[in-house]
Amino acid sequence: SYLSEKAGYPGSGWITEREQHARIAGRDATMRVLRKGATRLLAVSWFEASPGLAVESARALLALDSTALLDRKRVPLAVRLTTPLASAADRAAEISFHRIERFAEHLSPALQLLSTPRES
């Protein structure tokens, strides 16, 4: 499911050192500092074009994903952007966050295109 919390992690074995809500390129997101062994990452994740958990659960329960009865106006996407952290200092996380934010702004038009259904 694109609403799975696993969408915010780059794989198994990562430990969350810190988690907080953030705004990135105008979107509500979850920002995590992750560690696996000596490797540390900053991961920012959000759901593009998501109508929310209740609506998506109802669509799945009623099997509306497999019918053309109720076409989607937008296709939800799970988005996760990660970048390495140079150190454990807060300044390193701040620099990495700004790097991700600039990339997210650059990526926004492509996400809009990807979340728009194509004509059959």
PDB file of C-alpha atoms in Angstrom:
ATOM      1  CA  SER A   1       0.000   0.000   0.000  1.00  0.00           C
ATOM      2  CA  TYR A   2       1.285   3.436  -0.805  1.00  0.00           C
ATOM      3  CA  LEU A   3       0.056   4.494   2.652  1.00  0.00           C
ATOM      4  CA  SER A   4       2.398   2.042   4.372  1.00  0.00           C
ATOM      5  CA  GLU A   5       4.831   3.623   6.796  1.00  0.00           C
ATOM      6  CA  LYS A   6       7.504   1.501   5.109  1.00  0.00           C
ATOM      7  CA  ALA A   7       7.381   3.924   2.172  1.00  0.00           C
ATOM      8  CA  GLY A   8       9.386   6.379   4.298  1.00  0.00           C
ATOM      9  CA  TYR A   9      12.378   4.050   4.750  1.00  0.00           C
ATOM     10  CA  PRO A  10      15.057   3.115   2.195  1.00  0.00           C
ATOM     11  CA  GLY A  11      14.974  -0.554   3.237  1.00  0.00           C
ATOM     12  CA  SER A  12      15.039  -2.814   6.253  1.00  0.00           C
ATOM     13  CA  GLY A  13      17.325  -2.397   9.247  1.00  0.00           C
ATOM     14  CA  TRP A  14      17.187   1.409   9.470  1.00  0.00           C
ATOM     15  CA  ILE A  15      16.756   2.937  12.932  1.00  0.00           C
ATOM     16  CA  THR A  16      14.938   6.240  13.371  1.00  0.00           C
ATOM     17  CA  GLU A  17      17.092   8.614  15.421  1.00  0.00           C
ATOM     18  CA  ARG A  18      14.734  11.550  15.077  1.00  0.00           C
ATOM     19  CA  GLU A  19      11.366  12.143  13.387  1.00  0.00           C
ATOM     20  CA  GLN A  20       9.360  15.324  12.907  1.00  0.00           C
ATOM     21  CA  HIS A  21       6.788  16.909  10.632  1.00  0.00           C
ATOM     22  CA  ALA A  22       8.104  19.296   8.001  1.00  0.00           C
ATOM     23  CA  ARG A  23       6.975  21.378   5.036  1.00  0.00           C
ATOM     24  CA  ILE A  24       8.853  20.690   1.850  1.00  0.00           C
ATOM     25  CA  ALA A  25       8.070  22.427  -1.428  1.00  0.00           C
ATOM     26  CA  GLY A  26       4.652  23.364  -0.045  1.00  0.00           C
ATOM     27  CA  ARG A  27       3.768  19.844   1.081  1.00  0.00           C
ATOM     28  CA  ASP A  28       3.270  18.303   4.512  1.00  0.00           C
ATOM     29  CA  ALA A  29       5.963  15.677   4.978  1.00  0.00           C
ATOM     30  CA  THR A  30       7.679  13.500   7.553  1.00  0.00           C
ATOM     31  CA  MET A  31      11.383  14.109   8.068  1.00  0.00           C
ATOM     32  CA  ARG A  32      13.504  11.371   9.632  1.00  0.00           C
ATOM     33  CA  VAL A  33      17.153  11.078  10.552  1.00  0.00           C
ATOM     34  CA  LEU A  34      17.920   7.388   9.944  1.00  0.00           C
ATOM     35  CA  ARG A  35      20.912   5.242  10.881  1.00  0.00           C
ATOM     36  CA  LYS A  36      22.074   1.817   9.762  1.00  0.00           C
ATOM     37  CA  GLY A  37      25.472   0.939  11.166  1.00  0.00           C
ATOM     38  CA  ALA A  38      27.748   3.940  10.564  1.00  0.00           C
ATOM     39  CA  THR A  39      25.589   5.287   7.723  1.00  0.00           C
ATOM     40  CA  ARG A  40      23.239   8.170   8.498  1.00  0.00           C
ATOM     41  CA  LEU A  41      20.604   9.594   6.148  1.00  0.00           C
ATOM     42  CA  LEU A  42      18.033  12.326   6.124  1.00  0.00           C
ATOM     43  CA  ALA A  43      14.803  10.985   4.614  1.00  0.00           C
ATOM     44  CA  VAL A  44      11.784  13.110   3.785  1.00  0.00           C
ATOM     45  CA  SER A  45       8.557  11.395   2.697  1.00  0.00           C
ATOM     46  CA  TRP A  46       5.039  12.413   1.744  1.00  0.00           C
ATOM     47  CA  PHE A  47       2.051  11.230  -0.263  1.00  0.00           C
ATOM     48  CA  GLU A  48       1.448  13.223  -3.420  1.00  0.00           C
ATOM     49  CA  ALA A  49      -2.204  13.608  -4.507  1.00  0.00           C
ATOM     50  CA  SER A  50      -3.461  11.454  -1.641  1.00  0.00           C
ATOM     51  CA  PRO A  51      -7.128  11.834  -0.689  1.00  0.00           C
ATOM     52  CA  GLY A  52      -6.285  10.348   2.720  1.00  0.00           C
ATOM     53  CA  LEU A  53      -6.389   7.046   4.534  1.00  0.00           C
ATOM     54  CA  ALA A  54     -10.193   6.841   4.914  1.00  0.00           C
ATOM     55  CA  VAL A  55     -10.882   7.421   1.213  1.00  0.00           C
ATOM     56  CA  GLU A  56      -8.148   5.025   0.075  1.00  0.00           C
ATOM     57  CA  SER A  57      -9.339   2.344   2.523  1.00  0.00           C
ATOM     58  CA  ALA A  58     -12.897   2.677   1.200  1.00  0.00           C
ATOM     59  CA  ARG A  59     -11.666   2.427  -2.415  1.00  0.00           C
ATOM     60  CA  ALA A  60      -9.758  -0.757  -1.590  1.00  0.00           C
ATOM     61  CA  LEU A  61     -12.625  -2.282   0.425  1.00  0.00           C
ATOM     62  CA  LEU A  62     -15.137  -1.606  -2.367  1.00  0.00           C
ATOM     63  CA  ALA A  63     -12.639  -2.750  -5.055  1.00  0.00           C
ATOM     64  CA  LEU A  64     -12.984   0.580  -6.838  1.00  0.00           C
ATOM     65  CA  ASP A  65      -9.332   0.394  -7.878  1.00  0.00           C
ATOM     66  CA  SER A  66     -10.187  -2.356 -10.364  1.00  0.00           C
ATOM     67  CA  THR A  67     -13.171  -0.664 -12.010  1.00  0.00           C
ATOM     68  CA  ALA A  68     -13.726   2.386 -14.192  1.00  0.00           C
ATOM     69  CA  LEU A  69     -16.867   3.256 -12.210  1.00  0.00           C
ATOM     70  CA  LEU A  70     -15.145   5.929 -10.181  1.00  0.00           C
ATOM     71  CA  ASP A  71     -12.167   7.271 -12.097  1.00  0.00           C
ATOM     72  CA  ARG A  72      -9.389   8.992 -10.204  1.00  0.00           C
ATOM     73  CA  LYS A  73      -8.759  12.636 -10.857  1.00  0.00           C
ATOM     74  CA  ARG A  74      -5.251  12.212  -9.401  1.00  0.00           C
ATOM     75  CA  VAL A  75      -3.099   9.105  -8.890  1.00  0.00           C
ATOM     76  CA  PRO A  76      -1.608   8.988  -5.380  1.00  0.00           C
ATOM     77  CA  LEU A  77       2.154   8.577  -5.162  1.00  0.00           C
ATOM     78  CA  ALA A  78       4.419   7.729  -2.242  1.00  0.00           C
ATOM     79  CA  VAL A  79       7.483   9.992  -2.447  1.00  0.00           C
ATOM     80  CA  ARG A  80      10.682   9.559  -0.436  1.00  0.00           C
ATOM     81  CA  LEU A  81      13.806  11.637  -0.924  1.00  0.00           C
ATOM     82  CA  THR A  82      16.993  10.761   0.950  1.00  0.00           C
ATOM     83  CA  THR A  83      20.435  12.267   1.218  1.00  0.00           C
ATOM     84  CA  PRO A  84      23.483  11.320   3.293  1.00  0.00           C
ATOM     85  CA  LEU A  85      24.300  13.199   6.487  1.00  0.00           C
ATOM     86  CA  ALA A  86      27.908  14.289   6.918  1.00  0.00           C
ATOM     87  CA  SER A  87      27.765  14.228  10.722  1.00  0.00           C
ATOM     88  CA  ALA A  88      25.467  14.000  13.745  1.00  0.00           C
ATOM     89  CA  ALA A  89      25.364  17.800  14.107  1.00  0.00           C
ATOM     90  CA  ASP A  90      22.057  19.619  13.665  1.00  0.00           C
ATOM     91  CA  ARG A  91      23.756  21.826  11.067  1.00  0.00           C
ATOM     92  CA  ALA A  92      24.379  18.764   8.850  1.00  0.00           C
ATOM     93  CA  ALA A  93      20.657  17.886   8.964  1.00  0.00           C
ATOM     94  CA  GLU A  94      19.728  21.493   8.131  1.00  0.00           C
ATOM     95  CA  ILE A  95      22.051  21.571   5.105  1.00  0.00           C
ATOM     96  CA  SER A  96      20.723  18.202   3.910  1.00  0.00           C
ATOM     97  CA  PHE A  97      17.113  19.331   4.361  1.00  0.00           C
ATOM     98  CA  HIS A  98      17.710  22.404   2.182  1.00  0.00           C
ATOM     99  CA  ARG A  99      19.316  20.165  -0.461  1.00  0.00           C
ATOM    100  CA  ILE A 100      16.224  17.920  -0.474  1.00  0.00           C
ATOM    101  CA  GLU A 101      13.895  20.927  -0.523  1.00  0.00           C
ATOM    102  CA  ARG A 102      15.604  22.387  -3.608  1.00  0.00           C
ATOM    103  CA  PHE A 103      15.360  19.021  -5.344  1.00  0.00           C
ATOM    104  CA  ALA A 104      11.675  18.627  -4.374  1.00  0.00           C
ATOM    105  CA  GLU A 105      10.892  22.034  -5.871  1.00  0.00           C
ATOM    106  CA  HIS A 106      12.655  20.994  -9.069  1.00  0.00           C
ATOM    107  CA  LEU A 107      10.781  17.665  -9.046  1.00  0.00           C
ATOM    108  CA  SER A 108       7.304  19.179  -8.470  1.00  0.00           C
ATOM    109  CA  PRO A 109       6.293  19.485 -12.161  1.00  0.00           C
ATOM    110  CA  ALA A 110       7.206  15.840 -12.775  1.00  0.00           C
ATOM    111  CA  LEU A 111       5.194  14.728  -9.729  1.00  0.00           C
ATOM    112  CA  GLN A 112       2.198  16.688 -11.012  1.00  0.00           C
ATOM    113  CA  LEU A 113       2.515  14.940 -14.375  1.00  0.00           C
ATOM    114  CA  LEU A 114       2.923  11.482 -12.805  1.00  0.00           C
ATOM    115  CA  SER A 115      -0.102  11.928 -10.547  1.00  0.00           C
ATOM    116  CA  THR A 116      -2.363  12.922 -13.447  1.00  0.00           C
ATOM    117  CA  PRO A 117      -4.140   9.898 -14.963  1.00  0.00           C
ATOM    118  CA  ARG A 118      -3.557   9.302 -18.654  1.00  0.00           C
ATOM    119  CA  GLU A 119      -6.398   8.771 -21.084  1.00  0.00           C
ATOM    120  CA  SER A 120      -7.015   5.089 -21.827  1.00  0.00           C
TER     121      SER A 120
END
